[in-house]
Coordinates of C-alpha atoms in Angstrom, one line a residue:
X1 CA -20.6 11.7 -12.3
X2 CA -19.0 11.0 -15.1
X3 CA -16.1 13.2 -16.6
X4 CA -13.4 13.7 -18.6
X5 CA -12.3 9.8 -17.8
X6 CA -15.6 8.5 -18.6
X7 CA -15.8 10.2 -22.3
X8 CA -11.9 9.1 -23.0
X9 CA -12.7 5.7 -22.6
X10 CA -15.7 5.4 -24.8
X11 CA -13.7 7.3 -27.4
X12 CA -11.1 4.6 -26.9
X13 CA -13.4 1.9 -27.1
X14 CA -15.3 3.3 -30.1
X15 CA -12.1 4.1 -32.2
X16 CA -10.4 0.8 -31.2
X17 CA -10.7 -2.6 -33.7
X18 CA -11.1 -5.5 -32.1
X19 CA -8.8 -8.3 -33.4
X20 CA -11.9 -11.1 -32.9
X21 CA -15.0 -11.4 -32.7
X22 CA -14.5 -12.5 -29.0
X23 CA -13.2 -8.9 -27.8
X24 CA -15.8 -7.8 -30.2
X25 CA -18.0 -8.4 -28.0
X26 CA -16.5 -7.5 -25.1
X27 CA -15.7 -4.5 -26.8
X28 CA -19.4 -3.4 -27.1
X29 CA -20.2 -5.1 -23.6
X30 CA -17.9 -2.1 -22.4
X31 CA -19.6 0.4 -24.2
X32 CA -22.8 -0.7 -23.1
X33 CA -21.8 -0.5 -19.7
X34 CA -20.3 2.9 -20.0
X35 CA -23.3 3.8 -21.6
X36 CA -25.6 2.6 -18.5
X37 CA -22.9 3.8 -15.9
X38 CA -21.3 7.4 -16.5
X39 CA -20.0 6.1 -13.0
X40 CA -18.4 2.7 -14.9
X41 CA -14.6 4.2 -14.5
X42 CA -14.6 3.8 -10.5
X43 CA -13.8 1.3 -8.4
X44 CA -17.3 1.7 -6.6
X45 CA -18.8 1.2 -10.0
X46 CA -21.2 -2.2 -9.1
X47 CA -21.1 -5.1 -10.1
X48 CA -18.3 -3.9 -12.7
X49 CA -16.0 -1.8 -13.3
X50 CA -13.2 -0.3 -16.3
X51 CA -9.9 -0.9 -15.1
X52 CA -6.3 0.2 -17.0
X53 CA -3.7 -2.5 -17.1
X54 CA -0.2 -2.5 -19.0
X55 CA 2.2 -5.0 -20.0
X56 CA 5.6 -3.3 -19.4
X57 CA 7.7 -4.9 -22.2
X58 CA 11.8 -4.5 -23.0
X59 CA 12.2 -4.9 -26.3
X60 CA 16.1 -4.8 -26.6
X61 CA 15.7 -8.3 -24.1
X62 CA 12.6 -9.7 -25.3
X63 CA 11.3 -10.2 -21.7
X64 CA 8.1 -8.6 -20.1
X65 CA 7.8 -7.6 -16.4
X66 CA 5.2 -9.4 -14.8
X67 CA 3.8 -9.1 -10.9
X68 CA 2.9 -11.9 -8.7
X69 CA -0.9 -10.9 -7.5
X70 CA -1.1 -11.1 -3.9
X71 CA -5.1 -11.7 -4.5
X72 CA -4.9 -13.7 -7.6
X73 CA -1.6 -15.5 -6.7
X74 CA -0.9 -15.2 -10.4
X75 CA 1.9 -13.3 -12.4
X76 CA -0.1 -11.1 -14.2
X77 CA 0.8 -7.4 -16.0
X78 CA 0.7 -4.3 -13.7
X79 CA -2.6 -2.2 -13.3
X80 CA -5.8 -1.9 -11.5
X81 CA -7.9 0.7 -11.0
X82 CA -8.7 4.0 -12.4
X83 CA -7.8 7.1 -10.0
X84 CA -9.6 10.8 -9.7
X85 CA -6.8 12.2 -11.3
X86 CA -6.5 10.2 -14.7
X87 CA -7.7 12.1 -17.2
X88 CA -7.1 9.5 -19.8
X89 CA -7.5 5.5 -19.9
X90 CA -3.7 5.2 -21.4
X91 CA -2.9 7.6 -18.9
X92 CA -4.3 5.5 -15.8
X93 CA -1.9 2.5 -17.8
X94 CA 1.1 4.0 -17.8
X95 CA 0.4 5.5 -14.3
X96 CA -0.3 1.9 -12.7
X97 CA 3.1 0.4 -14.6
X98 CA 4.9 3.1 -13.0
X99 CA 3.1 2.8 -9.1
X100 CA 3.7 -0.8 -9.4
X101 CA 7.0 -1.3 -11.2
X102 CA 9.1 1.6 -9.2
X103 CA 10.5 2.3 -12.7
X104 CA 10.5 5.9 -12.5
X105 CA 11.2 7.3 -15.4
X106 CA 11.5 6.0 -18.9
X107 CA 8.2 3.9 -19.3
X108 CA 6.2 4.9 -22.6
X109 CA 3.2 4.0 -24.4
X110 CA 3.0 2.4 -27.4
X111 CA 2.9 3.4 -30.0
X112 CA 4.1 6.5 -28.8
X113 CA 1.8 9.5 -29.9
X114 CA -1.5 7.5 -29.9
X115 CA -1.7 4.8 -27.5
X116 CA -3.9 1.7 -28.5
X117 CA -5.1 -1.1 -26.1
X118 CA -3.8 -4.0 -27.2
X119 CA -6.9 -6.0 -25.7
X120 CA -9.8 -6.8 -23.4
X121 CA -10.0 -9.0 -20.7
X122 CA -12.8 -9.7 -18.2
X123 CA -12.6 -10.9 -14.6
X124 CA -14.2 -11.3 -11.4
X125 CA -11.9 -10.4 -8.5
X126 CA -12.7 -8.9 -5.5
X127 CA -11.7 -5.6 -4.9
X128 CA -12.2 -5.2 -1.5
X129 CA -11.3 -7.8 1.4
X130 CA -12.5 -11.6 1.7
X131 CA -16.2 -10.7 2.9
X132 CA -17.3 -9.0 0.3
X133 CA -18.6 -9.8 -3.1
X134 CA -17.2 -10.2 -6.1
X135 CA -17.0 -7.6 -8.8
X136 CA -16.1 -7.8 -12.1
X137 CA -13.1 -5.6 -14.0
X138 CA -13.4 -4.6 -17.6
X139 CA -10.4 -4.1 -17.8
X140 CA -8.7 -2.9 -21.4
X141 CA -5.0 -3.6 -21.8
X142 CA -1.5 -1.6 -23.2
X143 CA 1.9 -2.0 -23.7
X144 CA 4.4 0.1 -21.9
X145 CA 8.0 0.3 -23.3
X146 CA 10.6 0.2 -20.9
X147 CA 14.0 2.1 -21.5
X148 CA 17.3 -0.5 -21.6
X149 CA 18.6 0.6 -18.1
X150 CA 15.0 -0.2 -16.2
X151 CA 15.3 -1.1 -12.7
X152 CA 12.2 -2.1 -11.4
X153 CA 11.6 -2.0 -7.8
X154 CA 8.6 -4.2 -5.8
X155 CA 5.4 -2.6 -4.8
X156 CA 3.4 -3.1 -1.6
X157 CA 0.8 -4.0 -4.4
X158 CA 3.3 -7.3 -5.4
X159 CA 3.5 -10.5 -3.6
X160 CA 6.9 -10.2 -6.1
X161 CA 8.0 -8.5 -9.4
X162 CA 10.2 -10.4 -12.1
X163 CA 11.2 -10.1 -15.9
X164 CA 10.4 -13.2 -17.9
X165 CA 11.3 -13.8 -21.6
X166 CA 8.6 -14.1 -24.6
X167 CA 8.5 -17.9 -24.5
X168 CA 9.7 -18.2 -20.5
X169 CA 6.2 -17.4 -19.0
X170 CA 6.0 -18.5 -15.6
X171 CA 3.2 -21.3 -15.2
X172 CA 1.3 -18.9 -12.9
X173 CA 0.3 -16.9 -15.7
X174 CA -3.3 -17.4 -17.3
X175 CA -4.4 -17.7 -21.2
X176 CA -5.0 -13.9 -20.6
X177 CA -1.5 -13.0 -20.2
X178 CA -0.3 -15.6 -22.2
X179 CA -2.0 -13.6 -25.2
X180 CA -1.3 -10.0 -24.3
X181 CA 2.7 -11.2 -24.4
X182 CA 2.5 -12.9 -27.9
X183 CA 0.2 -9.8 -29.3
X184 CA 3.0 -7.6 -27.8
X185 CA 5.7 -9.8 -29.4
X186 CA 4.3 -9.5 -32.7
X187 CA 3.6 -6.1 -32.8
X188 CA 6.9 -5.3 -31.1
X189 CA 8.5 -7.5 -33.9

C-alpha cells in the first residue's frame, strides 16, 4: 500500500535537519514508523499516523491565521490528514491551508521552489468520534505564505478562524504553536 505519498515523505524526512535533538528524535521515530508501515500516511494507519499541517503566515502584517479546533478546543495552524490524491507531503500542507482557510488562491509554500517542514509535533487526538480510541498524528509542519489581499473564510472543520499577530497569540494556543510562529517569524525575518 504504499505509494508515491509514502516514498515523498521519507525523502522529506531523510533530507530534512532537525533543529534539536528533540525533533531529532522524532524525526527518526517518523522514519521508523514509515519504515514498519508503508500504510503510515493514512488516516487508518494504527495507532499512528503522518499528518500535513501548515501555518498560513502574512508577512506584510506579521500575523498568522490560526483555527479554533472544534476537537482540541485550541487555536492551532490548519491541516490534518493526508488524502488519496496528495502526491506530495508539502502538497497535502498547502492543500489543508487552502480546504480550511477558504483562501482560494494565493497561498504558497515556503520557500517557494523546495518546501521544508519547519518542524515536528506529536499528538494523540482522536480521529474518529468520542468512542473510539485514541491515535496518535506524526504530524510534520510548513509555512504557507499568504498574498496581502487574503480573505479567509471559515471551514465546517473550524469551531472559528482568526488572524493573530507574532506576539498576540491567543491563550488557547499550546507550546507547539507557540514555536512553529516564532520559527516562522525568524525565518520570515
Amino acid at each position: 500500500m504504499s505509494g508515491p505519498l509514502h516514498a515523498d515523505t521519507v525523502r522529506t524526512l531523510r533530507a530534512w535537519t532537525a533543529p534539536d535533538d528533540e525533533e531529532e528524535l522524532l524525526r527518526r521515530d517518523y522514519l521508523d514508523h514509515l519504515e514498519a508501515r508503508p500504510e503510515g500516511v493514512w488516516r487508518s494507519c494504527r495507532p499512528a499516523h503522518i499528518t500535513a499541517s501548515a501555518l498560513v503566515v502574512d508577512v506584510e502584517r506579521g500575523r498568522v491565521l490560526l483555527t479554533l479546533h472544534p476537537k482540541v478546543g485550541l487555536w492551532l495552524q490548519l491541516g490534518g490528514h493526508c488524502e488519496p490524491e496528495d502526491a506530495t507531503l508539502a502538497g497535502a500542507a498547502l492543500r489543508e491551508a487552502v480546504e480550511e482557510s477558504g483562501i482560494a488562491s494565493g497561498l504558497t509554500l515556503y520557500p517557494a521552489g523546495a518546501p521544508a517542514p519547519v518542524k515536528l509535533d506529536r499528538h494523540a487526538v482522536r480521529c474518529a468520534g468520542k468512542d473510539q480510541p485514541e491515535n496518535t498524528h506524526l504530524d510534520v509542519q510548513y509555512l504557507v505564505l499568504a498574498p496581502p489581499d487574503a480573505v479567509e473564510r471559515i471551514s465546517e472543520e473550524s469551531l472559528e478562524l482568526r488572524w493573530f499577530g507574532y506576539d498576540e497569540l491567543p491563550e488557547l494556543t499550546d507550546r507547539s504553536v507557540r514555536v512553529l510562529v516564532a520559527r516562522a517569524q525568524k525565518l520570515l525575518g
